[in-house]
Each structure stands twice: as structure tokens, then as C-alpha cells.
Amino acid sequence: MFKLKYNVSQTSGSYTNESGDKKYSYLNLGVGIEKENGHLSLKLNALPLPNEKGEVWLNLYPSEQE
């Protein structure tokens, strides 16, 4: 069994809201789980895309299902 720990996402772009604030859009790519032995693993449901520099950055956010 495993425990869902993180949501994995990638910034997919930015926009300016009605107040003039810069906001970001995120694409959900998968989850980070903790296995019974304490190891952390990523399960991706989609492949991340590289940015203009050829880099791939993923964001990990704590899951609310803990």
C-alpha cells in the first residue's frame, strides 16, 4: 500500500487578471506517493514539456488527501 503525499504539476503559462496581477496556469501531471518502506515515487500521467531553455521543472504540492 502507499500514501498519497504530493500533487505534481508544471507551470503551463501566465496571464494577467482583471486587477492587473500576473497569475500562472498549472497542468496536473501526476502524483508523488510514499511507499510502505518510506521511499518516495512519482507517477506521471502525462509527459512534462521543456521550457524555452530546454529545462523541465515540476512543482510538488502537498496533497489534501493525506
XYZ file of C-alpha atoms in Angstrom:
66
model
C 0.000 0.000 0.000
C 1.076 3.604 -0.401
C 0.212 7.054 0.890
C -0.552 9.925 -1.494
C 1.768 12.778 -0.481
C 2.065 15.270 -3.364
C 0.348 16.521 -6.483
C 2.824 17.020 -9.332
C 2.255 19.931 -11.711
C 4.043 22.135 -14.217
C 3.535 25.817 -14.961
C 1.876 25.965 -18.367
C 1.748 29.720 -18.879
C 0.852 33.045 -17.355
C -1.870 35.647 -17.728
C -2.906 38.975 -16.221
C -6.151 39.017 -14.237
C -8.711 41.830 -14.195
C -6.827 43.560 -11.337
C -3.607 43.620 -13.362
C -1.909 40.895 -11.298
C 0.246 38.299 -13.076
C -1.117 34.789 -12.475
C 0.091 31.356 -13.588
C -1.719 28.364 -15.068
C -0.727 24.866 -13.961
C -1.036 21.497 -15.663
C -1.543 18.498 -13.362
C 0.965 15.811 -14.408
C 0.636 13.133 -11.710
C 1.226 12.331 -8.053
C 4.030 11.701 -5.577
C 3.499 8.734 -3.274
C 5.228 7.344 -0.204
C 5.560 3.562 -0.176
C 5.397 1.409 2.951
C 9.215 1.301 3.141
C 9.369 5.142 3.205
C 10.582 5.578 -0.385
C 9.061 8.392 -2.442
C 7.978 7.736 -6.027
C 6.474 9.834 -8.819
C 3.672 8.549 -11.029
C 3.287 10.739 -14.104
C 0.063 10.661 -16.131
C 1.500 12.994 -18.790
C 4.970 13.899 -20.018
C 6.272 17.323 -18.955
C 7.373 19.771 -21.636
C 10.708 21.604 -21.548
C 10.760 25.400 -21.272
C 12.498 27.742 -23.726
C 15.888 26.824 -22.145
C 15.263 23.087 -22.582
C 14.725 22.608 -18.825
C 11.906 20.676 -17.187
C 10.725 21.941 -13.798
C 7.991 20.216 -11.802
C 6.112 21.583 -8.798
C 5.206 19.385 -5.819
C 2.256 20.476 -3.694
C 1.103 18.642 -0.556
C -1.936 16.511 -1.270
C -5.103 17.267 0.668
C -5.914 13.530 0.716
C -3.169 12.730 3.280
